[in-house]
């Protein structure tokens, strides 16, 4: 396995409100903050609708009711994100899968996410199964600023 560069961690904390779409808000936050490599650190809250792609299924499965968010994990990037959500119902039954658009916040979603500024995540096809899989690279270095011209004395 090739050596992967390390990065410092910058953290963000946010709260989503009733009716917000969980995935859409996370992707919008990622874009707005130019997060090229990020990760979910924690998320707790509740949903009234959960839309998941279950393991080895092609399309979405929609659940309606009241659910607790018991886990939200994954990677975030302006170049493509990959998130998994686990929810539980009033009996404690828990189900999880790929987070899709259409997960509606019931009371709140309290989120802490981390950005890795020295890295950049990308997605490229993996020939094993043909899925777009994670590629980790060092972040491009910012272009050096041109030196300021010396001031002329009058």
C-alpha atoms as an extended CHARMM CRD file, in Angstrom:
* protein
*
       154  EXT
         1         1  UNK       CA              0.0000000000        0.0000000000        0.0000000000  PROA      1               0.0000000000
         2         2  UNK       CA              1.4750000000        3.3840000000       -0.9590000000  PROA      2               0.0000000000
         3         3  UNK       CA              2.1460000000        5.9330000000        1.7370000000  PROA      3               0.0000000000
         4         4  UNK       CA             -0.7200000000        8.3870000000        2.1550000000  PROA      4               0.0000000000
         5         5  UNK       CA              0.1060000000       11.9220000000        3.2160000000  PROA      5               0.0000000000
         6         6  UNK       CA             -1.1440000000       13.1240000000        6.5840000000  PROA      6               0.0000000000
         7         7  UNK       CA             -3.1150000000       16.2760000000        7.2530000000  PROA      7               0.0000000000
         8         8  UNK       CA             -4.1180000000       18.5170000000       10.0830000000  PROA      8               0.0000000000
         9         9  UNK       CA             -7.8090000000       18.5330000000       10.9830000000  PROA      9               0.0000000000
        10        10  UNK       CA            -10.0940000000       21.5610000000       10.8910000000  PROA      10              0.0000000000
        11        11  UNK       CA            -13.4960000000       21.0110000000       12.5020000000  PROA      11              0.0000000000
        12        12  UNK       CA            -16.9150000000       22.5060000000       11.8200000000  PROA      12              0.0000000000
        13        13  UNK       CA            -20.0480000000       22.2190000000       13.9320000000  PROA      13              0.0000000000
        14        14  UNK       CA            -23.5010000000       22.8900000000       12.5520000000  PROA      14              0.0000000000
        15        15  UNK       CA            -27.1420000000       22.2170000000       13.2270000000  PROA      15              0.0000000000
        16        16  UNK       CA            -29.7930000000       21.4210000000       10.6720000000  PROA      16              0.0000000000
        17        17  UNK       CA            -33.3930000000       22.3940000000       11.3020000000  PROA      17              0.0000000000
        18        18  UNK       CA            -36.7730000000       20.7060000000       10.8090000000  PROA      18              0.0000000000
        19        19  UNK       CA            -37.5040000000       19.9550000000        7.1590000000  PROA      19              0.0000000000
        20        20  UNK       CA            -33.8930000000       20.2840000000        5.9760000000  PROA      20              0.0000000000
        21        21  UNK       CA            -32.6550000000       17.6140000000        3.5820000000  PROA      21              0.0000000000
        22        22  UNK       CA            -29.7100000000       15.9840000000        5.3700000000  PROA      22              0.0000000000
        23        23  UNK       CA            -27.6420000000       15.0410000000        2.3130000000  PROA      23              0.0000000000
        24        24  UNK       CA            -28.3340000000       18.2100000000        0.3470000000  PROA      24              0.0000000000
        25        25  UNK       CA            -27.3380000000       20.3890000000        3.2980000000  PROA      25              0.0000000000
        26        26  UNK       CA            -24.0960000000       18.4360000000        3.8530000000  PROA      26              0.0000000000
        27        27  UNK       CA            -23.1470000000       18.6900000000        0.1680000000  PROA      27              0.0000000000
        28        28  UNK       CA            -24.0190000000       22.4110000000        0.0730000000  PROA      28              0.0000000000
        29        29  UNK       CA            -21.8780000000       23.0150000000        3.1770000000  PROA      29              0.0000000000
        30        30  UNK       CA            -19.0080000000       21.0790000000        1.5930000000  PROA      30              0.0000000000
        31        31  UNK       CA            -19.2180000000       23.2000000000       -1.5790000000  PROA      31              0.0000000000
        32        32  UNK       CA            -19.6460000000       26.5180000000        0.2670000000  PROA      32              0.0000000000
        33        33  UNK       CA            -16.5850000000       25.8370000000        2.4380000000  PROA      33              0.0000000000
        34        34  UNK       CA            -14.4740000000       24.3950000000       -0.4290000000  PROA      34              0.0000000000
        35        35  UNK       CA            -13.8460000000       21.1250000000        1.4340000000  PROA      35              0.0000000000
        36        36  UNK       CA            -11.7850000000       18.9580000000       -0.9190000000  PROA      36              0.0000000000
        37        37  UNK       CA            -11.2410000000       16.2610000000        1.7390000000  PROA      37              0.0000000000
        38        38  UNK       CA            -13.5410000000       15.8700000000        4.7010000000  PROA      38              0.0000000000
        39        39  UNK       CA            -15.0610000000       13.3210000000        7.0470000000  PROA      39              0.0000000000
        40        40  UNK       CA            -18.1030000000       12.9950000000        9.2630000000  PROA      40              0.0000000000
        41        41  UNK       CA            -17.0300000000       13.0230000000       12.8920000000  PROA      41              0.0000000000
        42        42  UNK       CA            -20.4870000000       12.7110000000       14.4560000000  PROA      42              0.0000000000
        43        43  UNK       CA            -24.1590000000       13.2970000000       13.8210000000  PROA      43              0.0000000000
        44        44  UNK       CA            -27.1640000000       12.8540000000       16.0950000000  PROA      44              0.0000000000
        45        45  UNK       CA            -30.7080000000       13.8940000000       15.4430000000  PROA      45              0.0000000000
        46        46  UNK       CA            -33.9850000000       12.6880000000       14.0370000000  PROA      46              0.0000000000
        47        47  UNK       CA            -35.7430000000       12.2190000000       10.7030000000  PROA      47              0.0000000000
        48        48  UNK       CA            -39.3240000000       11.8990000000        9.4700000000  PROA      48              0.0000000000
        49        49  UNK       CA            -38.2650000000       10.4780000000        6.1100000000  PROA      49              0.0000000000
        50        50  UNK       CA            -35.1780000000        8.3810000000        5.4520000000  PROA      50              0.0000000000
        51        51  UNK       CA            -34.1150000000        7.5890000000        1.8930000000  PROA      51              0.0000000000
        52        52  UNK       CA            -31.3920000000        4.9470000000        1.6560000000  PROA      52              0.0000000000
        53        53  UNK       CA            -29.8180000000        2.7520000000       -0.9700000000  PROA      53              0.0000000000
        54        54  UNK       CA            -29.5210000000       -0.5730000000        0.7800000000  PROA      54              0.0000000000
        55        55  UNK       CA            -26.6370000000       -2.9870000000        0.2550000000  PROA      55              0.0000000000
        56        56  UNK       CA            -26.5450000000       -4.5250000000       -3.2170000000  PROA      56              0.0000000000
        57        57  UNK       CA            -29.7270000000       -2.7100000000       -4.3180000000  PROA      57              0.0000000000
        58        58  UNK       CA            -30.0130000000       -0.5180000000       -7.4070000000  PROA      58              0.0000000000
        59        59  UNK       CA            -32.6230000000        1.9890000000       -6.2900000000  PROA      59              0.0000000000
        60        60  UNK       CA            -33.7040000000        3.8660000000       -3.1820000000  PROA      60              0.0000000000
        61        61  UNK       CA            -35.8330000000        2.6100000000       -0.3050000000  PROA      61              0.0000000000
        62        62  UNK       CA            -37.9390000000        5.2530000000        1.4650000000  PROA      62              0.0000000000
        63        63  UNK       CA            -38.9360000000        4.9480000000        5.1270000000  PROA      63              0.0000000000
        64        64  UNK       CA            -41.5480000000        7.2600000000        6.6870000000  PROA      64              0.0000000000
        65        65  UNK       CA            -42.1130000000        7.7340000000       10.4000000000  PROA      65              0.0000000000
        66        66  UNK       CA            -39.9840000000        8.9840000000       13.2730000000  PROA      66              0.0000000000
        67        67  UNK       CA            -36.3780000000        7.8220000000       13.3360000000  PROA      67              0.0000000000
        68        68  UNK       CA            -33.3080000000        8.5280000000       15.4360000000  PROA      68              0.0000000000
        69        69  UNK       CA            -30.0170000000        9.0620000000       13.6200000000  PROA      69              0.0000000000
        70        70  UNK       CA            -27.6890000000        6.6270000000       15.3630000000  PROA      70              0.0000000000
        71        71  UNK       CA            -24.7510000000        7.0040000000       12.9800000000  PROA      71              0.0000000000
        72        72  UNK       CA            -23.6740000000        9.0060000000        9.9560000000  PROA      72              0.0000000000
        73        73  UNK       CA            -20.2240000000        8.2060000000        8.5790000000  PROA      73              0.0000000000
        74        74  UNK       CA            -18.2920000000        8.7680000000        5.4050000000  PROA      74              0.0000000000
        75        75  UNK       CA            -16.1620000000       11.0480000000        3.3030000000  PROA      75              0.0000000000
        76        76  UNK       CA            -17.0380000000       14.5010000000        1.9760000000  PROA      76              0.0000000000
        77        77  UNK       CA            -15.4900000000       16.2970000000       -0.9630000000  PROA      77              0.0000000000
        78        78  UNK       CA            -16.2690000000       18.9010000000       -3.5640000000  PROA      78              0.0000000000
        79        79  UNK       CA            -15.1740000000       16.0890000000       -5.9260000000  PROA      79              0.0000000000
        80        80  UNK       CA            -17.7360000000       13.5540000000       -4.6670000000  PROA      80              0.0000000000
        81        81  UNK       CA            -18.9480000000       12.3430000000       -1.2800000000  PROA      81              0.0000000000
        82        82  UNK       CA            -19.7570000000        8.8680000000        0.0740000000  PROA      82              0.0000000000
        83        83  UNK       CA            -21.9860000000        8.7430000000        3.1580000000  PROA      83              0.0000000000
        84        84  UNK       CA            -23.7150000000        5.9300000000        5.0890000000  PROA      84              0.0000000000
        85        85  UNK       CA            -26.5950000000        6.5110000000        7.5100000000  PROA      85              0.0000000000
        86        86  UNK       CA            -27.9560000000        4.2550000000       10.2640000000  PROA      86              0.0000000000
        87        87  UNK       CA            -31.3450000000        5.0090000000       11.8140000000  PROA      87              0.0000000000
        88        88  UNK       CA            -33.5180000000        3.3530000000       14.4490000000  PROA      88              0.0000000000
        89        89  UNK       CA            -37.2750000000        3.3280000000       14.8790000000  PROA      89              0.0000000000
        90        90  UNK       CA            -39.3950000000        3.4500000000       18.0550000000  PROA      90              0.0000000000
        91        91  UNK       CA            -38.7600000000       -0.2620000000       18.7030000000  PROA      91              0.0000000000
        92        92  UNK       CA            -34.9880000000        0.0980000000       18.3770000000  PROA      92              0.0000000000
        93        93  UNK       CA            -34.8990000000       -1.7000000000       15.0280000000  PROA      93              0.0000000000
        94        94  UNK       CA            -31.9270000000       -0.2770000000       13.1560000000  PROA      94              0.0000000000
        95        95  UNK       CA            -31.3070000000       -0.1260000000        9.4310000000  PROA      95              0.0000000000
        96        96  UNK       CA            -28.6420000000        1.5460000000        7.3720000000  PROA      96              0.0000000000
        97        97  UNK       CA            -27.3670000000        2.1860000000        3.8960000000  PROA      97              0.0000000000
        98        98  UNK       CA            -26.1110000000        4.8500000000        1.5150000000  PROA      98              0.0000000000
        99        99  UNK       CA            -27.4530000000        8.3040000000        2.3890000000  PROA      99              0.0000000000
       100       100  UNK       CA            -29.5630000000        9.6620000000       -0.4820000000  PROA      100             0.0000000000
       101       101  UNK       CA            -31.4460000000       12.8990000000       -1.0590000000  PROA      101             0.0000000000
       102       102  UNK       CA            -34.8300000000       12.9470000000        0.6400000000  PROA      102             0.0000000000
       103       103  UNK       CA            -33.8430000000       12.4100000000        4.2960000000  PROA      103             0.0000000000
       104       104  UNK       CA            -35.8870000000       15.0560000000        6.1230000000  PROA      104             0.0000000000
       105       105  UNK       CA            -34.8460000000       16.3630000000        9.5400000000  PROA      105             0.0000000000
       106       106  UNK       CA            -37.5770000000       16.0260000000       12.1830000000  PROA      106             0.0000000000
       107       107  UNK       CA            -36.3330000000       18.0580000000       15.1760000000  PROA      107             0.0000000000
       108       108  UNK       CA            -32.6170000000       18.5460000000       14.6130000000  PROA      108             0.0000000000
       109       109  UNK       CA            -29.4110000000       17.1460000000       13.1850000000  PROA      109             0.0000000000
       110       110  UNK       CA            -26.3510000000       18.0880000000       15.2240000000  PROA      110             0.0000000000
       111       111  UNK       CA            -23.2620000000       17.5910000000       13.0840000000  PROA      111             0.0000000000
       112       112  UNK       CA            -19.5190000000       17.8330000000       13.5860000000  PROA      112             0.0000000000
       113       113  UNK       CA            -17.4070000000       17.3040000000       10.5070000000  PROA      113             0.0000000000
       114       114  UNK       CA            -13.7130000000       17.5150000000        9.8320000000  PROA      114             0.0000000000
       115       115  UNK       CA            -11.7930000000       18.9710000000        6.9120000000  PROA      115             0.0000000000
       116       116  UNK       CA             -8.3120000000       17.7230000000        5.9510000000  PROA      116             0.0000000000
       117       117  UNK       CA             -6.7680000000       20.7670000000        4.2240000000  PROA      117             0.0000000000
       118       118  UNK       CA             -3.5370000000       19.0510000000        3.1020000000  PROA      118             0.0000000000
       119       119  UNK       CA             -5.4840000000       16.3610000000        1.2050000000  PROA      119             0.0000000000
       120       120  UNK       CA             -7.7990000000       16.1250000000       -1.7640000000  PROA      120             0.0000000000
       121       121  UNK       CA            -10.3100000000       13.3180000000       -2.2650000000  PROA      121             0.0000000000
       122       122  UNK       CA            -11.3210000000       12.2130000000       -5.7280000000  PROA      122             0.0000000000
       123       123  UNK       CA            -13.4470000000        9.4490000000       -7.2160000000  PROA      123             0.0000000000
       124       124  UNK       CA            -12.1930000000        7.1630000000       -9.9720000000  PROA      124             0.0000000000
       125       125  UNK       CA            -13.5500000000        3.9020000000      -11.4100000000  PROA      125             0.0000000000
       126       126  UNK       CA            -12.1290000000        0.7950000000       -9.7740000000  PROA      126             0.0000000000
       127       127  UNK       CA            -11.9090000000       -2.0810000000      -12.2540000000  PROA      127             0.0000000000
       128       128  UNK       CA            -12.7260000000       -4.6600000000       -9.5550000000  PROA      128             0.0000000000
       129       129  UNK       CA            -16.4500000000       -3.7780000000       -9.5260000000  PROA      129             0.0000000000
       130       130  UNK       CA            -16.6540000000       -0.6510000000      -11.6960000000  PROA      130             0.0000000000
       131       131  UNK       CA            -17.6940000000        1.7010000000       -8.8830000000  PROA      131             0.0000000000
       132       132  UNK       CA            -16.3010000000        5.1980000000       -8.4370000000  PROA      132             0.0000000000
       133       133  UNK       CA            -13.9280000000        4.6800000000       -5.4840000000  PROA      133             0.0000000000
       134       134  UNK       CA            -11.9230000000        6.9970000000       -3.2550000000  PROA      134             0.0000000000
       135       135  UNK       CA             -8.5420000000        8.3060000000       -4.3940000000  PROA      135             0.0000000000
       136       136  UNK       CA             -6.4850000000       10.3000000000       -1.8630000000  PROA      136             0.0000000000
       137       137  UNK       CA             -3.9230000000       12.8240000000       -3.0610000000  PROA      137             0.0000000000
       138       138  UNK       CA             -1.9550000000       15.6780000000       -1.5360000000  PROA      138             0.0000000000
       139       139  UNK       CA             -3.8480000000       18.9500000000       -1.9860000000  PROA      139             0.0000000000
       140       140  UNK       CA             -2.4760000000       21.2200000000       -4.6950000000  PROA      140             0.0000000000
       141       141  UNK       CA             -0.2260000000       23.8870000000       -3.2960000000  PROA      141             0.0000000000
       142       142  UNK       CA             -1.4960000000       27.4360000000       -3.6950000000  PROA      142             0.0000000000
       143       143  UNK       CA              0.3090000000       29.4730000000       -6.3470000000  PROA      143             0.0000000000
       144       144  UNK       CA              2.9510000000       31.7580000000       -4.8570000000  PROA      144             0.0000000000
       145       145  UNK       CA              2.0020000000       35.4010000000       -4.6830000000  PROA      145             0.0000000000
       146       146  UNK       CA              4.0130000000       37.7080000000       -6.8750000000  PROA      146             0.0000000000
       147       147  UNK       CA              6.4320000000       39.9270000000       -5.0160000000  PROA      147             0.0000000000
       148       148  UNK       CA              5.2080000000       43.4560000000       -4.5470000000  PROA      148             0.0000000000
       149       149  UNK       CA              7.0190000000       46.0510000000       -6.6540000000  PROA      149             0.0000000000
       150       150  UNK       CA              9.2010000000       48.3640000000       -4.5770000000  PROA      150             0.0000000000
       151       151  UNK       CA              7.6140000000       51.7340000000       -3.8550000000  PROA      151             0.0000000000
       152       152  UNK       CA              9.1490000000       54.7390000000       -5.5860000000  PROA      152             0.0000000000
       153       153  UNK       CA             10.1520000000       57.6720000000       -3.5020000000  PROA      153             0.0000000000
       154       154  UNK       CA              8.9200000000       61.0460000000       -4.6570000000  PROA      154             0.0000000000
